[in-house]
mmCIF file of C-alpha atoms and ligand atoms in Angstrom:
data_model
loop_
_atom_site.group_PDB
_atom_site.id
_atom_site.type_symbol
_atom_site.label_atom_id
_atom_site.label_comp_id
_atom_site.label_asym_id
_atom_site.label_seq_id
_atom_site.Cartn_x
_atom_site.Cartn_y
_atom_site.Cartn_z
ATOM 1 C CA MET U 2 96.010 99.456 152.372
ATOM 2 C CA THR U 3 91.401 99.380 152.443
ATOM 3 C CA ILE U 4 89.976 99.517 149.400
ATOM 4 C CA ARG U 5 87.663 102.102 149.851
ATOM 5 C CA LYS U 6 84.163 101.651 148.710
ATOM 6 C CA ARG U 7 83.213 103.730 145.130
ATOM 7 C CA ILE U 8 80.493 106.199 144.643
ATOM 8 C CA LEU U 9 79.292 107.955 141.390
ATOM 9 C CA SER U 10 76.461 110.439 141.715
ATOM 10 C CA GLY U 11 75.908 112.882 138.255
ATOM 11 C CA ILE U 12 74.068 116.462 137.961
ATOM 12 C CA GLN U 13 72.440 118.054 134.606
ATOM 13 C CA PRO U 14 74.101 121.203 133.734
ATOM 14 C CA SER U 15 70.603 122.803 133.228
ATOM 15 C CA GLY U 16 70.446 125.720 135.491
ATOM 16 C CA THR U 17 72.500 126.838 138.890
ATOM 17 C CA ILE U 18 72.418 124.674 141.520
ATOM 18 C CA HIS U 19 69.714 125.224 144.084
ATOM 19 C CA ILE U 20 69.159 124.270 147.451
ATOM 20 C CA GLY U 21 66.867 121.099 146.759
ATOM 21 C CA ASN U 22 70.174 120.387 144.704
ATOM 22 C CA TYR U 23 72.422 121.044 147.218
ATOM 23 C CA PHE U 24 70.747 119.260 150.310
ATOM 24 C CA GLY U 25 69.456 116.853 148.543
ATOM 25 C CA ALA U 26 72.773 115.704 146.850
ATOM 26 C CA ILE U 27 75.726 117.878 146.878
ATOM 27 C CA GLU U 28 76.204 118.316 150.560
ATOM 28 C CA ASN U 29 76.012 114.538 150.857
ATOM 29 C CA TRP U 30 78.240 114.016 148.439
ATOM 30 C CA VAL U 31 81.294 116.402 149.933
ATOM 31 C CA ARG U 32 80.315 114.533 153.492
ATOM 32 C CA LEU U 33 81.107 111.408 151.416
ATOM 33 C CA THR U 34 84.521 112.286 150.152
ATOM 34 C CA LYS U 35 86.000 111.407 153.373
ATOM 35 C CA ASP U 36 85.681 107.903 153.760
ATOM 36 C CA TYR U 37 84.452 106.989 150.536
ATOM 37 C CA ASP U 38 86.479 106.493 146.202
ATOM 38 C CA CYS U 39 83.927 109.420 144.715
ATOM 39 C CA PHE U 40 83.023 110.377 141.239
ATOM 40 C CA PHE U 41 81.004 113.389 140.268
ATOM 41 C CA THR U 42 79.795 113.728 136.455
ATOM 42 C CA ILE U 43 78.299 116.716 134.878
ATOM 43 C CA VAL U 44 75.821 114.810 132.711
ATOM 44 C CA ASP U 45 75.825 116.934 129.521
ATOM 45 C CA TYR U 46 74.661 114.062 127.556
ATOM 46 C CA HIS U 47 71.622 113.239 129.711
ATOM 47 C CA ALA U 48 70.773 117.716 129.529
ATOM 48 C CA ILE U 49 70.632 117.282 125.590
ATOM 49 C CA THR U 50 67.305 114.940 126.182
ATOM 50 C CA VAL U 51 64.823 117.903 126.534
ATOM 51 C CA GLN U 52 64.538 121.171 124.537
ATOM 52 C CA TYR U 53 68.052 123.218 125.018
ATOM 53 C CA ASP U 54 69.791 125.785 123.673
ATOM 54 C CA PRO U 55 73.064 124.840 122.382
ATOM 55 C CA ALA U 56 74.824 128.436 122.504
ATOM 56 C CA LEU U 57 74.504 128.069 126.486
ATOM 57 C CA MET U 58 75.299 124.862 126.832
ATOM 58 C CA GLN U 59 79.556 125.619 127.565
ATOM 59 C CA LYS U 60 78.596 128.005 129.387
ATOM 60 C CA ARG U 61 76.236 125.627 132.081
ATOM 61 C CA ILE U 62 78.464 122.981 131.756
ATOM 62 C CA TRP U 63 81.164 125.456 132.819
ATOM 63 C CA GLU U 64 79.160 126.953 135.792
ATOM 64 C CA ALA U 65 77.970 123.432 137.114
ATOM 65 C CA ALA U 66 81.576 122.645 137.580
ATOM 66 C CA LEU U 67 82.368 126.087 139.267
ATOM 67 C CA ASP U 68 78.924 125.488 141.472
ATOM 68 C CA ASN U 69 79.606 121.908 142.598
ATOM 69 C CA ILE U 70 83.135 122.914 143.320
ATOM 70 C CA ALA U 71 82.573 125.865 144.960
ATOM 71 C CA ALA U 72 79.686 124.153 146.676
ATOM 72 C CA GLY U 73 83.078 121.804 148.557
ATOM 73 C CA LEU U 74 83.860 119.024 145.807
ATOM 74 C CA ASP U 75 87.308 118.969 146.658
ATOM 75 C CA PRO U 76 88.914 117.934 142.963
ATOM 76 C CA SER U 77 91.816 116.763 145.203
ATOM 77 C CA ARG U 78 89.255 114.042 147.249
ATOM 78 C CA CYS U 79 86.854 113.079 144.212
ATOM 79 C CA THR U 80 87.880 112.680 140.806
ATOM 80 C CA ILE U 81 85.338 115.169 138.743
ATOM 81 C CA PHE U 82 84.454 115.115 135.430
ATOM 82 C CA VAL U 83 82.268 115.853 132.865
ATOM 83 C CA GLN U 84 79.857 112.781 131.206
ATOM 84 C CA SER U 85 80.562 113.661 127.244
ATOM 85 C CA HIS U 86 84.652 113.447 127.864
ATOM 86 C CA VAL U 87 84.138 109.878 128.903
ATOM 87 C CA PRO U 88 82.771 108.497 125.765
ATOM 88 C CA GLU U 89 82.500 104.406 127.089
ATOM 89 C CA HIS U 90 79.608 105.530 128.872
ATOM 90 C CA THR U 91 77.143 105.961 125.922
ATOM 91 C CA GLU U 92 78.512 102.354 124.454
ATOM 92 C CA LEU U 93 77.743 100.963 127.240
ATOM 93 C CA CYS U 94 74.500 102.318 127.138
ATOM 94 C CA TRP U 95 74.321 100.848 123.730
ATOM 95 C CA LEU U 96 75.006 97.411 125.680
ATOM 96 C CA LEU U 97 72.790 97.738 128.095
ATOM 97 C CA ASN U 98 70.368 99.043 125.727
ATOM 98 C CA CYS U 99 70.833 95.186 124.450
ATOM 99 C CA VAL U 100 68.920 93.962 127.157
ATOM 100 C CA THR U 101 66.142 96.477 128.879
ATOM 101 C CA PRO U 102 62.746 95.515 127.683
ATOM 102 C CA MET U 103 61.058 98.980 126.566
ATOM 103 C CA GLY U 104 58.060 98.624 128.603
ATOM 104 C CA GLU U 105 59.699 99.172 131.522
ATOM 105 C CA LEU U 106 61.078 102.345 130.549
ATOM 106 C CA SER U 107 58.293 104.062 129.616
ATOM 107 C CA ARG U 108 56.375 103.368 133.089
ATOM 108 C CA MET U 109 59.396 105.609 134.480
ATOM 109 C CA THR U 110 57.405 108.217 136.719
ATOM 110 C CA GLN U 111 60.079 111.437 135.512
ATOM 111 C CA PHE U 112 59.717 110.423 131.891
ATOM 112 C CA LYS U 113 56.218 110.160 132.111
ATOM 113 C CA GLU U 114 56.510 113.998 133.909
ATOM 114 C CA LYS U 115 59.138 115.093 130.965
ATOM 115 C CA SER U 116 57.336 113.918 128.151
ATOM 116 C CA GLU U 117 54.578 115.702 129.845
ATOM 117 C CA ARG U 118 55.901 118.989 130.129
ATOM 118 C CA GLU U 119 57.837 118.870 126.278
ATOM 119 C CA ARG U 120 54.566 117.246 124.253
ATOM 120 C CA GLU U 121 56.531 118.079 121.103
ATOM 121 C CA ASN U 122 60.117 117.475 121.828
ATOM 122 C CA VAL U 123 59.340 113.443 123.106
ATOM 123 C CA THR U 124 63.343 111.830 121.895
ATOM 124 C CA ALA U 125 64.303 108.727 122.682
ATOM 125 C CA GLY U 126 67.151 109.910 123.804
ATOM 126 C CA LEU U 127 63.667 110.762 126.935
ATOM 127 C CA LEU U 128 62.889 107.193 127.059
ATOM 128 C CA ASN U 129 66.356 106.099 127.258
ATOM 129 C CA TYR U 130 67.946 108.306 129.811
ATOM 130 C CA PRO U 131 67.913 106.037 132.736
ATOM 131 C CA ILE U 132 69.746 103.355 130.660
ATOM 132 C CA LEU U 133 72.501 105.894 130.330
ATOM 133 C CA GLN U 134 72.272 106.793 134.026
ATOM 134 C CA ALA U 135 72.653 103.240 134.692
ATOM 135 C CA ALA U 136 75.369 103.252 132.158
ATOM 136 C CA ASP U 137 77.036 106.027 134.305
ATOM 137 C CA ILE U 138 77.166 104.134 137.979
ATOM 138 C CA LEU U 139 77.903 100.435 136.440
ATOM 139 C CA ILE U 140 80.903 101.577 134.427
ATOM 140 C CA TYR U 141 82.514 102.481 137.555
ATOM 141 C CA LYS U 142 81.037 99.355 139.235
ATOM 142 C CA ALA U 143 79.709 102.367 141.807
ATOM 143 C CA ASP U 144 78.717 100.621 145.428
ATOM 144 C CA ALA U 145 75.972 103.181 146.289
ATOM 145 C CA VAL U 146 74.609 106.405 144.945
ATOM 146 C CA PRO U 147 73.729 109.257 146.574
ATOM 147 C CA VAL U 148 70.707 111.325 145.453
ATOM 148 C CA GLY U 149 67.555 113.252 145.991
ATOM 149 C CA GLU U 150 64.145 111.035 146.574
ATOM 150 C CA ASP U 151 63.122 111.928 142.735
ATOM 151 C CA GLN U 152 65.560 109.417 141.741
ATOM 152 C CA ALA U 153 65.261 106.469 143.851
ATOM 153 C CA GLN U 154 62.963 105.196 141.553
ATOM 154 C CA HIS U 155 65.844 105.213 138.263
ATOM 155 C CA LEU U 156 67.970 103.403 140.855
ATOM 156 C CA GLU U 157 66.167 100.541 141.387
ATOM 157 C CA PHE U 158 66.028 100.198 137.582
ATOM 158 C CA THR U 159 69.613 100.997 137.847
ATOM 159 C CA ARG U 160 69.539 97.448 140.294
ATOM 160 C CA GLU U 161 67.027 95.693 137.585
ATOM 161 C CA VAL U 162 69.554 96.581 134.691
ATOM 162 C CA ALA U 163 72.872 95.158 136.706
ATOM 163 C CA ARG U 164 70.631 91.679 137.619
ATOM 164 C CA ARG U 165 69.782 91.701 134.146
ATOM 165 C CA PHE U 166 72.692 91.392 132.578
ATOM 166 C CA ASN U 167 74.262 89.707 135.155
ATOM 167 C CA GLY U 168 72.004 86.863 134.937
ATOM 168 C CA ARG U 169 72.217 86.442 131.321
ATOM 169 C CA PHE U 170 75.793 87.488 131.371
ATOM 170 C CA GLY U 171 77.661 86.319 134.241
ATOM 171 C CA GLU U 172 78.117 87.798 137.536
ATOM 172 C CA PHE U 173 79.734 91.594 136.888
ATOM 173 C CA PHE U 174 78.103 94.315 137.842
ATOM 174 C CA PRO U 175 77.261 95.009 141.751
ATOM 175 C CA GLU U 176 73.747 96.528 142.435
ATOM 176 C CA PRO U 177 74.123 99.692 143.469
ATOM 177 C CA ALA U 178 72.697 101.014 147.140
ATOM 178 C CA THR U 179 70.902 104.005 147.153
ATOM 179 C CA LEU U 180 71.787 106.790 149.606
ATOM 180 C CA ILE U 181 69.121 109.492 150.567
ATOM 181 C CA GLY U 182 70.433 112.998 151.399
ATOM 182 C CA ARG U 183 69.303 114.767 154.489
ATOM 183 C CA GLY U 184 66.701 117.553 152.026
ATOM 184 C CA ALA U 185 65.410 114.135 150.644
ATOM 185 C CA ARG U 186 63.009 116.468 148.213
ATOM 186 C CA VAL U 187 63.104 119.968 149.107
ATOM 187 C CA MET U 188 59.764 121.833 147.686
ATOM 188 C CA GLY U 189 59.862 124.764 145.297
ATOM 189 C CA ILE U 190 59.380 128.245 146.282
ATOM 190 C CA ASP U 191 55.395 127.753 144.714
ATOM 191 C CA GLY U 192 54.846 124.906 147.388
ATOM 192 C CA ALA U 193 53.264 123.221 144.149
ATOM 193 C CA SER U 194 56.242 121.218 143.430
ATOM 194 C CA LYS U 195 60.017 119.636 143.852
ATOM 195 C CA MET U 196 62.766 122.516 142.872
ATOM 196 C CA SER U 197 63.497 122.684 139.364
ATOM 197 C CA LYS U 198 66.214 124.440 137.898
ATOM 198 C CA SER U 199 63.846 124.271 135.072
ATOM 199 C CA LEU U 200 60.604 124.803 136.703
ATOM 200 C CA ASP U 201 62.072 128.259 137.788
ATOM 201 C CA ASN U 202 60.992 127.853 141.103
ATOM 202 C CA HIS U 203 64.438 127.592 142.470
ATOM 203 C CA ILE U 204 66.452 129.139 145.235
ATOM 204 C CA GLY U 205 70.154 129.280 143.543
ATOM 205 C CA VAL U 206 72.534 128.134 145.663
ATOM 206 C CA VAL U 207 74.724 131.050 144.461
ATOM 207 C CA GLU U 208 72.255 133.187 143.790
ATOM 208 C CA ASP U 209 72.481 137.536 145.231
ATOM 209 C CA PRO U 210 70.967 137.808 148.792
ATOM 210 C CA GLU U 211 68.944 140.247 147.544
ATOM 211 C CA ALA U 212 67.067 138.643 145.072
ATOM 212 C CA ILE U 213 66.804 135.308 147.350
ATOM 213 C CA TRP U 214 64.633 137.035 149.832
ATOM 214 C CA GLU U 215 62.476 139.275 147.290
ATOM 215 C CA LYS U 216 61.464 135.393 146.013
ATOM 216 C CA LEU U 217 61.159 134.306 149.850
ATOM 217 C CA ARG U 218 59.323 137.744 151.053
ATOM 218 C CA PRO U 219 56.185 136.564 148.993
ATOM 219 C CA ALA U 220 56.246 132.687 149.529
ATOM 220 C CA LYS U 221 53.569 131.069 150.507
ATOM 221 C CA THR U 222 53.353 129.652 154.547
ATOM 222 C CA ASP U 223 50.743 128.434 155.690
ATOM 223 C CA GLU U 224 47.210 129.385 154.140
ATOM 224 C CA ALA U 225 45.155 128.582 157.253
ATOM 225 C CA ARG U 226 47.117 132.202 158.689
ATOM 226 C CA LYS U 227 45.547 134.572 157.124
ATOM 227 C CA ARG U 228 46.355 137.207 159.824
ATOM 228 C CA ARG U 229 49.201 137.608 162.282
ATOM 229 C CA SER U 230 47.386 136.988 164.746
ATOM 230 C CA ASP U 231 46.363 133.800 163.579
ATOM 231 C CA PRO U 232 47.893 130.581 165.128
ATOM 232 C CA GLY U 233 49.893 128.618 162.962
ATOM 233 C CA SER U 234 50.918 125.295 161.788
ATOM 234 C CA PRO U 235 54.669 124.739 160.657
ATOM 235 C CA ASP U 236 53.514 121.692 159.357
ATOM 236 C CA ARG U 237 51.759 122.940 156.161
ATOM 237 C CA CYS U 238 54.418 125.528 155.895
ATOM 238 C CA ASN U 239 56.509 124.879 153.161
ATOM 239 C CA ILE U 240 59.063 128.085 154.693
ATOM 240 C CA PHE U 241 59.137 125.422 157.906
ATOM 241 C CA SER U 242 60.281 122.570 155.982
ATOM 242 C CA TYR U 243 63.350 124.929 154.443
ATOM 243 C CA HIS U 244 63.842 126.018 158.219
ATOM 244 C CA LYS U 245 64.559 121.786 159.135
ATOM 245 C CA LEU U 246 67.399 122.413 156.681
ATOM 246 C CA VAL U 247 69.482 125.202 158.040
ATOM 247 C CA THR U 248 67.886 126.027 161.596
ATOM 248 C CA PRO U 249 69.690 125.014 164.579
ATOM 249 C CA GLU U 250 67.182 122.374 167.277
ATOM 250 C CA GLY U 251 67.130 125.639 169.794
ATOM 251 C CA GLN U 252 65.613 128.190 167.154
ATOM 252 C CA ILE U 253 63.183 125.589 165.661
ATOM 253 C CA GLU U 254 61.415 124.892 168.713
ATOM 254 C CA GLU U 255 61.091 128.824 169.323
ATOM 255 C CA ILE U 256 59.424 128.527 165.600
ATOM 256 C CA VAL U 257 57.048 126.143 166.837
ATOM 257 C CA LYS U 258 55.704 127.451 169.349
ATOM 258 C CA GLY U 259 55.735 131.136 168.469
ATOM 259 C CA CYS U 260 53.796 129.934 165.114
ATOM 260 C CA ALA U 261 51.642 127.480 167.093
ATOM 261 C CA GLU U 262 50.375 130.368 169.039
ATOM 262 C CA ALA U 263 50.820 133.214 166.475
ATOM 263 C CA GLY U 264 54.080 134.830 168.623
ATOM 264 C CA ILE U 265 56.217 135.123 165.271
ATOM 265 C CA GLY U 266 54.769 136.423 162.258
ATOM 266 C CA CYS U 267 56.020 134.720 158.652
ATOM 267 C CA LEU U 268 57.560 137.721 157.878
ATOM 268 C CA ASP U 269 60.116 136.943 161.187
ATOM 269 C CA CYS U 270 59.505 133.852 160.627
ATOM 270 C CA LYS U 271 61.304 133.892 157.116
ATOM 271 C CA LYS U 272 64.125 136.359 158.152
ATOM 272 C CA ILE U 273 65.366 133.955 160.890
ATOM 273 C CA PHE U 274 65.328 130.872 157.822
ATOM 274 C CA PHE U 275 67.067 133.779 155.420
ATOM 275 C CA VAL U 276 70.310 134.383 157.634
ATOM 276 C CA ASN U 277 70.276 130.862 158.593
ATOM 277 C CA LEU U 278 70.677 130.281 155.149
ATOM 278 C CA ARG U 279 72.631 132.683 154.525
ATOM 279 C CA LYS U 280 75.200 131.608 156.992
ATOM 280 C CA VAL U 281 75.792 128.207 154.405
ATOM 281 C CA LEU U 282 75.111 130.074 150.854
ATOM 282 C CA ASP U 283 77.427 133.343 151.415
ATOM 283 C CA PRO U 284 81.164 131.057 151.751
ATOM 284 C CA ILE U 285 79.617 128.981 148.741
ATOM 285 C CA ARG U 286 79.503 132.229 146.466
ATOM 286 C CA GLU U 287 82.729 133.635 147.659
ATOM 287 C CA ARG U 288 84.260 130.340 147.085
ATOM 288 C CA ARG U 289 82.308 130.937 143.316
ATOM 289 C CA MET U 290 83.853 134.450 143.101
ATOM 290 C CA GLU U 291 87.558 133.253 143.741
ATOM 291 C CA LEU U 292 87.021 129.877 141.383
ATOM 292 C CA GLU U 293 85.884 131.844 138.760
ATOM 293 C CA ALA U 294 89.414 133.848 139.034
ATOM 294 C CA LYS U 295 90.872 130.648 138.539
ATOM 295 C CA PRO U 296 89.596 128.670 135.718
ATOM 296 C CA GLU U 297 92.892 126.837 134.866
ATOM 297 C CA LEU U 298 92.451 125.083 138.196
ATOM 298 C CA VAL U 299 89.044 124.102 137.184
ATOM 299 C CA ARG U 300 89.918 122.517 133.743
ATOM 300 C CA GLU U 301 92.789 120.969 135.152
ATOM 301 C CA ALA U 302 90.714 119.384 137.292
ATOM 302 C CA LEU U 303 88.623 118.420 134.837
ATOM 303 C CA ARG U 304 90.921 117.494 132.326
ATOM 304 C CA GLU U 305 92.323 115.220 135.323
ATOM 305 C CA GLY U 306 89.173 114.061 136.211
ATOM 306 C CA ALA U 307 87.954 112.761 132.704
ATOM 307 C CA ARG U 308 91.804 110.811 132.234
ATOM 308 C CA LYS U 309 91.325 108.803 135.625
ATOM 309 C CA ALA U 310 87.154 108.064 135.126
ATOM 310 C CA ARG U 311 88.253 106.535 131.667
ATOM 311 C CA THR U 312 90.291 104.748 132.217
ATOM 312 C CA ILE U 313 87.679 102.390 134.695
ATOM 313 C CA ALA U 314 85.383 103.484 132.126
ATOM 314 C CA GLN U 315 87.728 101.424 129.604
ATOM 315 C CA ASP U 316 88.545 98.936 131.374
ATOM 316 C CA THR U 317 84.795 97.725 132.764
ATOM 317 C CA VAL U 318 83.463 98.413 128.817
ATOM 318 C CA GLN U 319 86.399 95.591 127.776
ATOM 319 C CA GLY U 320 85.020 93.224 130.188
ATOM 320 C CA ALA U 321 81.086 93.736 129.283
ATOM 321 C CA LYS U 322 81.798 93.439 125.739
ATOM 322 C CA ALA U 323 83.793 90.036 126.120
ATOM 323 C CA LEU U 324 80.868 88.582 128.577
ATOM 324 C CA MET U 325 78.262 89.975 125.643
ATOM 325 C CA GLY U 326 80.457 87.773 122.960
ATOM 326 C CA LEU U 327 81.989 90.588 121.347
ATOM 327 C CA VAL U 328 85.650 90.621 120.799
ATOM 328 C CA THR U 329 87.412 93.500 121.075
ATOM 329 C CA ASP U 330 90.061 92.397 119.034
ATOM 330 C CA PHE U 331 91.606 90.139 116.194
HETATM 331 N N1 AQP M 27 64.124 119.231 144.782
HETATM 332 C C1 AQP M 27 64.802 118.560 145.079
HETATM 333 N N2 AQP M 27 65.310 118.035 146.485
HETATM 334 C C2 AQP M 27 66.302 117.343 146.714
HETATM 335 N N3 AQP M 27 67.158 116.726 145.818
HETATM 336 C C3 AQP M 27 67.083 116.988 144.775
HETATM 337 N N4 AQP M 27 67.654 116.863 143.581
HETATM 338 C C4 AQP M 27 67.201 117.364 142.584
HETATM 339 N N5 AQP M 27 66.145 118.218 142.786
HETATM 340 C C5 AQP M 27 66.142 117.823 144.041
HETATM 341 C C6 AQP M 27 68.652 116.067 143.302
HETATM 342 O O1 AQP M 27 70.013 117.048 142.762
HETATM 343 C C7 AQP M 27 70.638 116.173 142.113
HETATM 344 C C8 AQP M 27 71.057 116.689 141.086
HETATM 345 O O2 AQP M 27 69.963 116.565 139.810
HETATM 346 P P1 AQP M 27 69.627 116.973 138.504
HETATM 347 O O3 AQP M 27 70.764 118.364 138.159
HETATM 348 O O4 AQP M 27 70.783 115.812 137.667
HETATM 349 O O5 AQP M 27 68.880 117.054 137.932
HETATM 350 P P2 AQP M 27 66.997 116.683 138.740
HETATM 351 O O6 AQP M 27 66.509 115.804 139.551
HETATM 352 O O7 AQP M 27 65.782 116.736 137.295
HETATM 353 O O8 AQP M 27 67.571 118.732 138.773
HETATM 354 P P3 AQP M 27 66.084 119.999 138.268
HETATM 355 O O9 AQP M 27 66.678 120.818 139.229
HETATM 356 O O10 AQP M 27 65.036 119.095 138.385
HETATM 357 O O11 AQP M 27 66.870 119.517 137.454
HETATM 358 P P4 AQP M 27 65.920 119.860 135.808
HETATM 359 O O12 AQP M 27 64.674 121.040 136.494
HETATM 360 O O13 AQP M 27 66.746 120.413 134.935
HETATM 361 O O14 AQP M 27 64.912 118.486 135.698
HETATM 362 C C9 AQP M 27 70.665 114.997 142.574
HETATM 363 O O15 AQP M 27 70.356 113.613 142.907
HETATM 364 C C10 AQP M 27 68.662 114.781 142.474
HETATM 365 O O16 AQP M 27 67.641 113.706 143.250
#
């Protein structure tokens, strides 16, 4: 029997999943379930590191589960669970806290960005976020972590945590590889920053098509193209970067030519994208509706996922504690 390599990745229950999450990460996750032993977790402990509404959290966790399963994560082919249902993640996090210098945490780009946005609420949890993320990954001794480009720095940090632990206490954690998805960094509909659930610049995967079109219609294109008769430059157009995610090669060539020769207007170009995007999103939205009608299936998948994950997590924590000189039993 060949032992399959292991994958771990996570998503925050911070709002409905968007096409950045999908093309940057989830699409890749679905593909990898064919060849890897895959673990996917809804990272609720990460989501509480910034301001949030406790009354909405349960709903968001539930929706994250529905969205991801509808997007193709089949619980019969991978392990899906809620992070806080496997409390060993926070136990390992503490152990790793004690081998990580503080200076490195405050230099993390995501910490700097989020603490800038959350000036009134920069918690120790936000600072320690990358250590918890390292624990999420190392607890399953994952060989690789499929993520969008925004997570590459945290993955490098995870490898350093593993090296530091191994150097001090003995070889124990493998250093996980980073696997970047096809849409490494999908920009928001504003064209100004990364598409994000919390920045309100996203196209939701299960969003109503009419609402998606209402966002696309006024969205910025190549700003140098003021009139339809002006030739445009696809490389300066945010909508063209979206085309690359869903539009077949032949049509891409027609768009490049049509835009450069002013043969196609921006609105028509957006319509083509919208049609192609719907081919990906419509089936996900339909599966999402079917799943909503079968909540017990999803609940059971999450329960079973946590059971399976916990068995491995407990084993790793025992091993790490023993190496650190902590006794687990007298
Ligand atoms: N815009 C993006 N382009 C490519 N990949 C992306 N990912 C997120 N945004 C993009 C990838 O999606 C996975 C899950 O992300 P997450 O929910 O854990 O957190 P995030 O990266 O912080 O995503 P958001 O939408 O920006 O969430 P909020 O607004 O709550 O912080 C990750 O693999 C990520 O790389």
